[in-house]
PDB file of C-alpha atoms in Angstrom:
ATOM      1  CA  UNK B  28       0.000   0.000   0.000  1.00  0.00           C
ATOM      2  CA  UNK B  29       1.305   3.415  -0.944  1.00  0.00           C
ATOM      3  CA  UNK B  30       0.984   6.071   1.772  1.00  0.00           C
ATOM      4  CA  UNK B  31       0.660   9.658   0.523  1.00  0.00           C
ATOM      5  CA  UNK B  32       0.422  12.856   2.545  1.00  0.00           C
ATOM      6  CA  UNK B  33       0.035  15.526  -0.142  1.00  0.00           C
ATOM      7  CA  UNK B  34      -2.366  16.029  -3.032  1.00  0.00           C
ATOM      8  CA  UNK B  35       0.600  16.110  -5.413  1.00  0.00           C
ATOM      9  CA  UNK B  36       1.935  12.734  -4.271  1.00  0.00           C
ATOM     10  CA  UNK B  37      -1.595  11.287  -4.315  1.00  0.00           C
ATOM     11  CA  UNK B  38      -2.061  12.432  -7.910  1.00  0.00           C
ATOM     12  CA  UNK B  39       1.293  10.864  -8.854  1.00  0.00           C
ATOM     13  CA  UNK B  40       0.339   7.580  -7.168  1.00  0.00           C
ATOM     14  CA  UNK B  41      -2.993   7.368  -9.017  1.00  0.00           C
ATOM     15  CA  UNK B  42      -1.927   8.577 -12.467  1.00  0.00           C
ATOM     16  CA  UNK B  43      -0.514   5.198 -13.624  1.00  0.00           C
ATOM     17  CA  UNK B  44      -3.863   3.587 -12.821  1.00  0.00           C
ATOM     18  CA  UNK B  45      -5.763   6.300 -14.679  1.00  0.00           C
ATOM     19  CA  UNK B  46      -3.458   5.904 -17.690  1.00  0.00           C
ATOM     20  CA  UNK B  47      -4.490   2.253 -17.857  1.00  0.00           C
ATOM     21  CA  UNK B  48      -8.201   3.139 -17.652  1.00  0.00           C
ATOM     22  CA  UNK B  49      -8.624   1.486 -14.254  1.00  0.00           C
ATOM     23  CA  UNK B  50     -11.660   2.235 -12.088  1.00  0.00           C
ATOM     24  CA  UNK B  51     -10.894   4.001  -8.780  1.00  0.00           C
ATOM     25  CA  UNK B  52     -13.008   3.682  -5.621  1.00  0.00           C
ATOM     26  CA  UNK B  53     -12.636   5.939  -2.597  1.00  0.00           C
ATOM     27  CA  UNK B  54     -13.414   5.372   1.094  1.00  0.00           C
ATOM     28  CA  UNK B  55     -13.125   8.554   3.214  1.00  0.00           C
ATOM     29  CA  UNK B  56     -12.545   8.000   6.956  1.00  0.00           C
ATOM     30  CA  UNK B  57     -11.374   9.829  10.051  1.00  0.00           C
ATOM     31  CA  UNK B  58      -9.276   6.861  11.133  1.00  0.00           C
ATOM     32  CA  UNK B  59      -9.652   4.836  14.343  1.00  0.00           C
ATOM     33  CA  UNK B  60     -10.627   2.086  11.932  1.00  0.00           C
ATOM     34  CA  UNK B  61     -12.792  -0.895  12.820  1.00  0.00           C
ATOM     35  CA  UNK B  62     -14.371  -3.754  10.897  1.00  0.00           C
ATOM     36  CA  UNK B  63     -17.078  -1.444   9.591  1.00  0.00           C
ATOM     37  CA  UNK B  64     -14.432   0.558   7.748  1.00  0.00           C
ATOM     38  CA  UNK B  65     -12.768  -2.615   6.506  1.00  0.00           C
ATOM     39  CA  UNK B  66     -16.123  -3.787   5.144  1.00  0.00           C
ATOM     40  CA  UNK B  67     -16.256  -0.521   3.175  1.00  0.00           C
ATOM     41  CA  UNK B  68     -12.773  -1.220   1.779  1.00  0.00           C
ATOM     42  CA  UNK B  69     -13.804  -4.752   0.793  1.00  0.00           C
ATOM     43  CA  UNK B  70     -17.006  -3.503  -0.833  1.00  0.00           C
ATOM     44  CA  UNK B  71     -15.017  -0.864  -2.709  1.00  0.00           C
ATOM     45  CA  UNK B  72     -12.654  -3.566  -3.981  1.00  0.00           C
ATOM     46  CA  UNK B  73     -15.627  -5.401  -5.471  1.00  0.00           C
ATOM     47  CA  UNK B  74     -16.620  -2.285  -7.408  1.00  0.00           C
ATOM     48  CA  UNK B  75     -13.296  -1.006  -8.720  1.00  0.00           C
ATOM     49  CA  UNK B  76      -9.743  -1.904  -9.697  1.00  0.00           C
ATOM     50  CA  UNK B  77      -8.039   0.438  -7.225  1.00  0.00           C
ATOM     51  CA  UNK B  78      -9.107   1.472  -3.714  1.00  0.00           C
ATOM     52  CA  UNK B  79      -8.039   4.712  -2.053  1.00  0.00           C
ATOM     53  CA  UNK B  80      -8.719   5.301   1.637  1.00  0.00           C
ATOM     54  CA  UNK B  81      -8.277   8.669   3.327  1.00  0.00           C
ATOM     55  CA  UNK B  82      -7.618   9.212   7.015  1.00  0.00           C
ATOM     56  CA  UNK B  83      -8.204  12.800   8.041  1.00  0.00           C
ATOM     57  CA  UNK B  84      -9.712  14.030  11.308  1.00  0.00           C
ATOM     58  CA  UNK B  85     -11.583  17.005   9.912  1.00  0.00           C
ATOM     59  CA  UNK B  86     -11.647  19.945  12.344  1.00  0.00           C
ATOM     60  CA  UNK B  87     -14.491  21.827  10.620  1.00  0.00           C
ATOM     61  CA  UNK B  88     -17.124  19.173  11.388  1.00  0.00           C
ATOM     62  CA  UNK B  89     -16.631  19.139  15.157  1.00  0.00           C
ATOM     63  CA  UNK B  90     -18.950  21.376  17.180  1.00  0.00           C
ATOM     64  CA  UNK B  91     -17.028  20.747  20.400  1.00  0.00           C
ATOM     65  CA  UNK B  92     -13.237  21.359  20.443  1.00  0.00           C
ATOM     66  CA  UNK B  93     -12.939  18.826  23.287  1.00  0.00           C
ATOM     67  CA  UNK B  94     -14.555  16.166  21.097  1.00  0.00           C
ATOM     68  CA  UNK B  95     -12.005  16.906  18.374  1.00  0.00           C
ATOM     69  CA  UNK B  96      -9.181  16.693  20.908  1.00  0.00           C
ATOM     70  CA  UNK B  97     -10.423  13.349  22.272  1.00  0.00           C
ATOM     71  CA  UNK B  98     -10.932  11.766  18.850  1.00  0.00           C
ATOM     72  CA  UNK B  99      -8.657   8.687  18.669  1.00  0.00           C
ATOM     73  CA  UNK B 100      -5.775   8.698  16.164  1.00  0.00           C
ATOM     74  CA  UNK B 101      -4.119   5.234  16.188  1.00  0.00           C
ATOM     75  CA  UNK B 102      -2.482   5.705  12.777  1.00  0.00           C
ATOM     76  CA  UNK B 103      -0.012   2.787  13.025  1.00  0.00           C
ATOM     77  CA  UNK B 104      -2.838   0.349  13.780  1.00  0.00           C
ATOM     78  CA  UNK B 105      -4.969   1.892  11.026  1.00  0.00           C
ATOM     79  CA  UNK B 106      -2.187   1.434   8.462  1.00  0.00           C
ATOM     80  CA  UNK B 107      -1.764  -2.237   9.403  1.00  0.00           C
ATOM     81  CA  UNK B 108      -5.512  -2.825   9.065  1.00  0.00           C
ATOM     82  CA  UNK B 109      -5.571  -1.199   5.624  1.00  0.00           C
ATOM     83  CA  UNK B 110      -2.573  -3.238   4.513  1.00  0.00           C
ATOM     84  CA  UNK B 111      -4.251  -6.438   5.687  1.00  0.00           C
ATOM     85  CA  UNK B 112      -7.384  -5.424   3.749  1.00  0.00           C
ATOM     86  CA  UNK B 113      -5.269  -4.946   0.586  1.00  0.00           C
ATOM     87  CA  UNK B 114      -6.080  -1.242   0.254  1.00  0.00           C
ATOM     88  CA  UNK B 115      -3.993   0.218  -2.582  1.00  0.00           C
ATOM     89  CA  UNK B 116      -3.410   3.841  -1.543  1.00  0.00           C
ATOM     90  CA  UNK B 117      -3.758   5.724   1.738  1.00  0.00           C
ATOM     91  CA  UNK B 118      -4.142   9.509   1.671  1.00  0.00           C
ATOM     92  CA  UNK B 119      -3.199  10.852   5.107  1.00  0.00           C
ATOM     93  CA  UNK B 120      -2.803  14.634   4.864  1.00  0.00           C
ATOM     94  CA  UNK B 121      -2.134  17.225   7.558  1.00  0.00           C
ATOM     95  CA  UNK B 122      -4.686  19.982   8.196  1.00  0.00           C
ATOM     96  CA  UNK B 123      -2.515  22.519   6.366  1.00  0.00           C
ATOM     97  CA  UNK B 124      -2.619  20.386   3.216  1.00  0.00           C
ATOM     98  CA  UNK B 125      -6.404  20.484   3.102  1.00  0.00           C
ATOM     99  CA  UNK B 126      -7.176  23.973   4.437  1.00  0.00           C
ATOM    100  CA  UNK B 127      -5.759  27.390   3.712  1.00  0.00           C
ATOM    101  CA  UNK B 128      -5.963  30.313   6.153  1.00  0.00           C
ATOM    102  CA  UNK B 129      -9.390  31.942   6.656  1.00  0.00           C
ATOM    103  CA  UNK B 130     -11.269  29.596   4.326  1.00  0.00           C
ATOM    104  CA  UNK B 131     -15.044  29.900   4.173  1.00  0.00           C
ATOM    105  CA  UNK B 132     -17.651  27.455   2.881  1.00  0.00           C
ATOM    106  CA  UNK B 133     -21.413  27.566   2.746  1.00  0.00           C
ATOM    107  CA  UNK B 134     -23.568  25.139   0.773  1.00  0.00           C
ATOM    108  CA  UNK B 135     -27.353  25.293   0.782  1.00  0.00           C
ATOM    109  CA  UNK B 136     -28.395  21.933   2.189  1.00  0.00           C
ATOM    110  CA  UNK B 137     -32.079  22.786   2.512  1.00  0.00           C
ATOM    111  CA  UNK B 138     -33.964  20.911   5.215  1.00  0.00           C
ATOM    112  CA  UNK B 139     -31.140  18.369   5.597  1.00  0.00           C
ATOM    113  CA  UNK B 140     -29.247  20.929   7.671  1.00  0.00           C
ATOM    114  CA  UNK B 141     -32.212  21.712   9.930  1.00  0.00           C
ATOM    115  CA  UNK B 142     -33.380  18.301  11.163  1.00  0.00           C
ATOM    116  CA  UNK B 143     -31.967  15.540  13.394  1.00  0.00           C
ATOM    117  CA  UNK B 144     -28.151  15.666  13.137  1.00  0.00           C
ATOM    118  CA  UNK B 145     -28.317  19.059  11.440  1.00  0.00           C
ATOM    119  CA  UNK B 146     -30.423  20.435  14.301  1.00  0.00           C
ATOM    120  CA  UNK B 147     -28.381  18.908  17.117  1.00  0.00           C
ATOM    121  CA  UNK B 148     -24.975  19.589  15.557  1.00  0.00           C
ATOM    122  CA  UNK B 149     -25.249  22.988  13.873  1.00  0.00           C
ATOM    123  CA  UNK B 150     -22.552  23.541  11.271  1.00  0.00           C
ATOM    124  CA  UNK B 151     -21.538  19.877  11.282  1.00  0.00           C
ATOM    125  CA  UNK B 152     -22.737  19.129   7.762  1.00  0.00           C
ATOM    126  CA  UNK B 153     -21.138  22.270   6.377  1.00  0.00           C
ATOM    127  CA  UNK B 154     -17.849  20.874   7.650  1.00  0.00           C
ATOM    128  CA  UNK B 155     -18.631  17.430   6.220  1.00  0.00           C
ATOM    129  CA  UNK B 156     -19.464  18.748   2.753  1.00  0.00           C
ATOM    130  CA  UNK B 157     -16.477  21.076   2.799  1.00  0.00           C
ATOM    131  CA  UNK B 158     -13.981  18.269   3.400  1.00  0.00           C
ATOM    132  CA  UNK B 159     -15.719  15.658   1.229  1.00  0.00           C
ATOM    133  CA  UNK B 160     -15.671  18.120  -1.678  1.00  0.00           C
ATOM    134  CA  UNK B 161     -11.927  18.663  -1.107  1.00  0.00           C
ATOM    135  CA  UNK B 162     -11.223  14.927  -0.833  1.00  0.00           C
ATOM    136  CA  UNK B 163     -13.248  14.077  -3.942  1.00  0.00           C
ATOM    137  CA  UNK B 164     -11.320  16.762  -5.800  1.00  0.00           C
ATOM    138  CA  UNK B 165      -8.011  15.326  -4.615  1.00  0.00           C
ATOM    139  CA  UNK B 166      -8.793  11.663  -5.348  1.00  0.00           C
ATOM    140  CA  UNK B 167     -11.106  12.133  -8.365  1.00  0.00           C
ATOM    141  CA  UNK B 168     -12.652   8.680  -7.892  1.00  0.00           C
ATOM    142  CA  UNK B 169     -15.194   6.952 -10.086  1.00  0.00           C
ATOM    143  CA  UNK B 170     -17.098   5.782  -7.013  1.00  0.00           C
ATOM    144  CA  UNK B 171     -17.131   6.745  -3.335  1.00  0.00           C
ATOM    145  CA  UNK B 172     -18.356   4.429  -0.563  1.00  0.00           C
ATOM    146  CA  UNK B 173     -20.046   5.561   2.648  1.00  0.00           C
ATOM    147  CA  UNK B 174     -21.567   3.593   5.524  1.00  0.00           C
ATOM    148  CA  UNK B 175     -25.301   3.477   6.186  1.00  0.00           C
ATOM    149  CA  UNK B 176     -24.730   4.159   9.892  1.00  0.00           C
ATOM    150  CA  UNK B 177     -24.320   7.826   8.980  1.00  0.00           C
ATOM    151  CA  UNK B 178     -27.518   7.790   6.907  1.00  0.00           C
ATOM    152  CA  UNK B 179     -28.223  11.515   7.056  1.00  0.00           C
ATOM    153  CA  UNK B 180     -24.600  12.262   6.189  1.00  0.00           C
ATOM    154  CA  UNK B 181     -24.973  10.114   3.074  1.00  0.00           C
ATOM    155  CA  UNK B 182     -28.081  12.083   2.061  1.00  0.00           C
ATOM    156  CA  UNK B 183     -26.154  15.326   2.610  1.00  0.00           C
ATOM    157  CA  UNK B 184     -23.229  14.166   0.456  1.00  0.00           C
ATOM    158  CA  UNK B 185     -25.706  12.919  -2.157  1.00  0.00           C
ATOM    159  CA  UNK B 186     -27.327  16.376  -2.177  1.00  0.00           C
ATOM    160  CA  UNK B 187     -23.931  18.063  -2.600  1.00  0.00           C
ATOM    161  CA  UNK B 188     -22.874  15.771  -5.454  1.00  0.00           C
ATOM    162  CA  UNK B 189     -26.163  16.448  -7.241  1.00  0.00           C
ATOM    163  CA  UNK B 190     -26.106  20.210  -6.590  1.00  0.00           C
ATOM    164  CA  UNK B 191     -22.493  20.682  -7.706  1.00  0.00           C
ATOM    165  CA  UNK B 192     -22.805  18.028 -10.446  1.00  0.00           C
ATOM    166  CA  UNK B 193     -19.677  16.217  -9.278  1.00  0.00           C
ATOM    167  CA  UNK B 194     -18.589  13.324 -11.532  1.00  0.00           C
ATOM    168  CA  UNK B 195     -18.737  10.520  -8.964  1.00  0.00           C
ATOM    169  CA  UNK B 196     -21.109   7.654  -8.175  1.00  0.00           C
ATOM    170  CA  UNK B 197     -22.030   7.225  -4.502  1.00  0.00           C
ATOM    171  CA  UNK B 198     -22.506   3.852  -2.843  1.00  0.00           C
ATOM    172  CA  UNK B 199     -24.165   3.369   0.557  1.00  0.00           C
ATOM    173  CA  UNK B 200     -22.913   0.222   2.280  1.00  0.00           C
ATOM    174  CA  UNK B 201     -24.839  -1.604   5.037  1.00  0.00           C
ATOM    175  CA  UNK B 202     -24.063  -0.887   8.695  1.00  0.00           C
ATOM    176  CA  UNK B 203     -21.675  -3.418  10.224  1.00  0.00           C
ATOM    177  CA  UNK B 204     -22.632  -4.540  13.729  1.00  0.00           C
ATOM    178  CA  UNK B 205     -21.099  -6.335  16.654  1.00  0.00           C
ATOM    179  CA  UNK B 206     -22.486  -9.806  17.399  1.00  0.00           C
ATOM    180  CA  UNK B 207     -24.976  -8.300  19.872  1.00  0.00           C
ATOM    181  CA  UNK B 208     -26.192  -5.723  17.336  1.00  0.00           C
ATOM    182  CA  UNK B 209     -24.324  -2.589  18.446  1.00  0.00           C
ATOM    183  CA  UNK B 210     -23.397  -0.550  15.390  1.00  0.00           C
ATOM    184  CA  UNK B 211     -19.623  -0.424  15.001  1.00  0.00           C
ATOM    185  CA  UNK B 212     -18.232   3.031  15.716  1.00  0.00           C
ATOM    186  CA  UNK B 213     -14.851   4.512  16.553  1.00  0.00           C
ATOM    187  CA  UNK B 214     -16.538   6.022  19.620  1.00  0.00           C
ATOM    188  CA  UNK B 215     -17.477   2.614  21.074  1.00  0.00           C
ATOM    189  CA  UNK B 216     -14.011   2.234  22.631  1.00  0.00           C
ATOM    190  CA  UNK B 217     -14.929   5.057  25.026  1.00  0.00           C
ATOM    191  CA  UNK B 218     -17.834   3.057  26.500  1.00  0.00           C
ATOM    192  CA  UNK B 219     -17.405   1.291  29.833  1.00  0.00           C
ATOM    193  CA  UNK B 220     -18.598  -2.350  29.978  1.00  0.00           C
ATOM    194  CA  UNK B 221     -21.796  -1.136  31.648  1.00  0.00           C
ATOM    195  CA  UNK B 222     -22.290   1.621  29.070  1.00  0.00           C
ATOM    196  CA  UNK B 223     -21.664  -0.894  26.311  1.00  0.00           C
ATOM    197  CA  UNK B 224     -24.607  -2.975  27.554  1.00  0.00           C
ATOM    198  CA  UNK B 225     -26.833   0.079  28.022  1.00  0.00           C
ATOM    199  CA  UNK B 226     -26.111   1.185  24.450  1.00  0.00           C
ATOM    200  CA  UNK B 227     -27.808  -1.960  23.112  1.00  0.00           C
ATOM    201  CA  UNK B 228     -31.142  -0.285  23.873  1.00  0.00           C
ATOM    202  CA  UNK B 229     -30.737   1.753  20.677  1.00  0.00           C
ATOM    203  CA  UNK B 230     -30.599  -1.249  18.338  1.00  0.00           C
ATOM    204  CA  UNK B 231     -33.319  -3.129  20.224  1.00  0.00           C
ATOM    205  CA  UNK B 232     -35.601  -0.111  19.862  1.00  0.00           C
ATOM    206  CA  UNK B 233     -34.926   0.097  16.129  1.00  0.00           C
ATOM    207  CA  UNK B 234     -35.666  -3.611  15.757  1.00  0.00           C
ATOM    208  CA  UNK B 235     -38.977  -3.259  17.611  1.00  0.00           C
ATOM    209  CA  UNK B 236     -39.957  -0.402  15.327  1.00  0.00           C
ATOM    210  CA  UNK B 237     -39.186  -2.508  12.271  1.00  0.00           C
ATOM    211  CA  UNK B 238     -41.230  -5.426  13.630  1.00  0.00           C
ATOM    212  CA  UNK B 239     -44.148  -3.104  14.356  1.00  0.00           C
ATOM    213  CA  UNK B 240     -44.428  -1.647  10.841  1.00  0.00           C
ATOM    214  CA  UNK B 241     -47.754  -2.690   9.371  1.00  0.00           C
ATOM    215  CA  UNK B 242     -49.188  -3.568  12.779  1.00  0.00           C
ATOM    216  CA  UNK B 243     -49.152  -0.099  14.339  1.00  0.00           C
ATOM    217  CA  UNK B 244     -49.258   3.450  13.070  1.00  0.00           C
ATOM    218  CA  UNK B 245     -45.971   5.293  12.634  1.00  0.00           C
ATOM    219  CA  UNK B 246     -47.051   7.730  15.328  1.00  0.00           C
ATOM    220  CA  UNK B 247     -47.596   4.870  17.777  1.00  0.00           C
ATOM    221  CA  UNK B 248     -44.243   3.327  16.880  1.00  0.00           C
ATOM    222  CA  UNK B 249     -42.503   6.663  17.463  1.00  0.00           C
ATOM    223  CA  UNK B 250     -44.168   7.225  20.828  1.00  0.00           C
ATOM    224  CA  UNK B 251     -43.375   3.716  22.030  1.00  0.00           C
ATOM    225  CA  UNK B 252     -39.739   4.007  20.957  1.00  0.00           C
ATOM    226  CA  UNK B 253     -39.272   7.396  22.629  1.00  0.00           C
ATOM    227  CA  UNK B 254     -40.919   6.242  25.856  1.00  0.00           C
ATOM    228  CA  UNK B 255     -38.845   3.059  25.899  1.00  0.00           C
ATOM    229  CA  UNK B 256     -35.552   4.876  25.373  1.00  0.00           C
ATOM    230  CA  UNK B 257     -36.353   7.533  27.964  1.00  0.00           C
ATOM    231  CA  UNK B 258     -36.907   4.728  30.467  1.00  0.00           C
ATOM    232  CA  UNK B 259     -33.741   2.841  29.490  1.00  0.00           C
ATOM    233  CA  UNK B 260     -31.048   3.028  32.215  1.00  0.00           C
ATOM    234  CA  UNK B 261     -28.056   5.133  31.239  1.00  0.00           C
ATOM    235  CA  UNK B 262     -29.605   6.387  27.971  1.00  0.00           C
ATOM    236  CA  UNK B 263     -30.105  10.118  27.419  1.00  0.00           C
ATOM    237  CA  UNK B 264     -32.211  10.377  24.265  1.00  0.00           C
ATOM    238  CA  UNK B 265     -31.692  13.169  21.743  1.00  0.00           C
ATOM    239  CA  UNK B 266     -34.110  11.980  19.089  1.00  0.00           C
ATOM    240  CA  UNK B 267     -35.942   9.025  17.616  1.00  0.00           C
ATOM    241  CA  UNK B 268     -37.566   9.619  14.228  1.00  0.00           C
ATOM    242  CA  UNK B 269     -39.058   7.771  11.279  1.00  0.00           C
ATOM    243  CA  UNK B 270     -38.279   9.367   7.926  1.00  0.00           C
ATOM    244  CA  UNK B 271     -38.785   8.632   4.268  1.00  0.00           C
ATOM    245  CA  UNK B 272     -35.500   7.173   3.089  1.00  0.00           C
ATOM    246  CA  UNK B 273     -35.655   8.865  -0.311  1.00  0.00           C
ATOM    247  CA  UNK B 274     -36.557  12.479   0.506  1.00  0.00           C
ATOM    248  CA  UNK B 275     -35.412  12.419   4.149  1.00  0.00           C
ATOM    249  CA  UNK B 276     -38.638  13.990   5.355  1.00  0.00           C
ATOM    250  CA  UNK B 277     -40.639  12.848   8.354  1.00  0.00           C
ATOM    251  CA  UNK B 278     -43.001  10.027   7.434  1.00  0.00           C
ATOM    252  CA  UNK B 279     -46.621  10.132   8.562  1.00  0.00           C
ATOM    253  CA  UNK B 280     -47.967   7.020   6.909  1.00  0.00           C
ATOM    254  CA  UNK B 281     -46.780   3.759   5.411  1.00  0.00           C
ATOM    255  CA  UNK B 282     -46.744   3.616   1.623  1.00  0.00           C
ATOM    256  CA  UNK B 283     -45.338   0.507  -0.109  1.00  0.00           C
ATOM    257  CA  UNK B 284     -43.482   2.548  -2.722  1.00  0.00           C
ATOM    258  CA  UNK B 285     -41.754   4.784  -0.147  1.00  0.00           C
ATOM    259  CA  UNK B 286     -39.044   3.082   1.945  1.00  0.00           C
ATOM    260  CA  UNK B 287     -38.760   4.211   5.557  1.00  0.00           C
ATOM    261  CA  UNK B 288     -35.805   4.579   7.881  1.00  0.00           C
ATOM    262  CA  UNK B 289     -35.848   4.876  11.676  1.00  0.00           C
ATOM    263  CA  UNK B 290     -33.053   6.973  13.168  1.00  0.00           C
ATOM    264  CA  UNK B 291     -31.886   7.437  16.743  1.00  0.00           C
ATOM    265  CA  UNK B 292     -29.278   9.472  18.608  1.00  0.00           C
ATOM    266  CA  UNK B 293     -28.538   9.249  22.316  1.00  0.00           C
ATOM    267  CA  UNK B 294     -25.838   9.802  24.896  1.00  0.00           C
ATOM    268  CA  UNK B 295     -24.608   6.749  26.792  1.00  0.00           C
ATOM    269  CA  UNK B 296     -21.712   6.877  29.241  1.00  0.00           C
ATOM    270  CA  UNK B 297     -20.801  10.372  28.046  1.00  0.00           C
ATOM    271  CA  UNK B 298     -20.552   9.137  24.440  1.00  0.00           C
ATOM    272  CA  UNK B 299     -22.905  10.291  21.690  1.00  0.00           C
ATOM    273  CA  UNK B 300     -24.136   7.347  19.599  1.00  0.00           C
ATOM    274  CA  UNK B 301     -26.246   7.258  16.452  1.00  0.00           C
ATOM    275  CA  UNK B 302     -27.877   4.366  14.635  1.00  0.00           C
ATOM    276  CA  UNK B 303     -30.599   3.692  12.075  1.00  0.00           C
ATOM    277  CA  UNK B 304     -32.471   0.840  10.467  1.00  0.00           C
ATOM    278  CA  UNK B 305     -34.374   0.574   7.190  1.00  0.00           C
ATOM    279  CA  UNK B 306     -37.915  -0.414   8.106  1.00  0.00           C
ATOM    280  CA  UNK B 307     -39.156  -1.747   4.757  1.00  0.00           C
TER     281      UNK B 307
END
């Protein structure tokens, strides 16, 4: 695996592949890799000839400076995992390589920036789109792979690609879970054993909502989920919502032609966790 730290060296590493007409897939990450990331790499390998992974802890998408400071950066372990997964190129730039002084960015994200994650983390998606645009420009991939766990983030990136007419195909890959159902996340390492068990309430609630579709109204499913999570030990609920998966608007009724997604965010053990599940 070739490790590059500048856009110039990345371009040089990828040019031979482009000259041969090879298809390039890209997996953007912030490091602290786990098997969910590796599943993205493996999926990308099935779609393209060459896989590029980026590791960059993006400062503009953190609302809390302390959260940015605490974000894990085990780069040596990450590199070994990528090598074992047969990733072809790693792009691991410094902040100064990606951002100039006094940069500004504002993209109209419509309602996507005003609901759920957008509401609870103001400015977060501006930072996400800012860096994803920069990374796509640096890598120039044919396809970019993102995990379903960050469902709203995928919709935001999808909106940006459509709005700016960027020449890339997006692929949403299924959430990878631990054996007990907890969605894999770099933040999970900060959970105590007790918090780890309490966090399972999120996935169990999503599963109950999925089972209840068709038997109860969406309003009833929402109310039951919210009540259950508020009564779950150690869980501080931020939101539970059922949205249309295509338009990402709140769903009020079940329509066979409109897939639904249930989304949840909560604090457990001082760690903010998110998860979602497609309901139909």
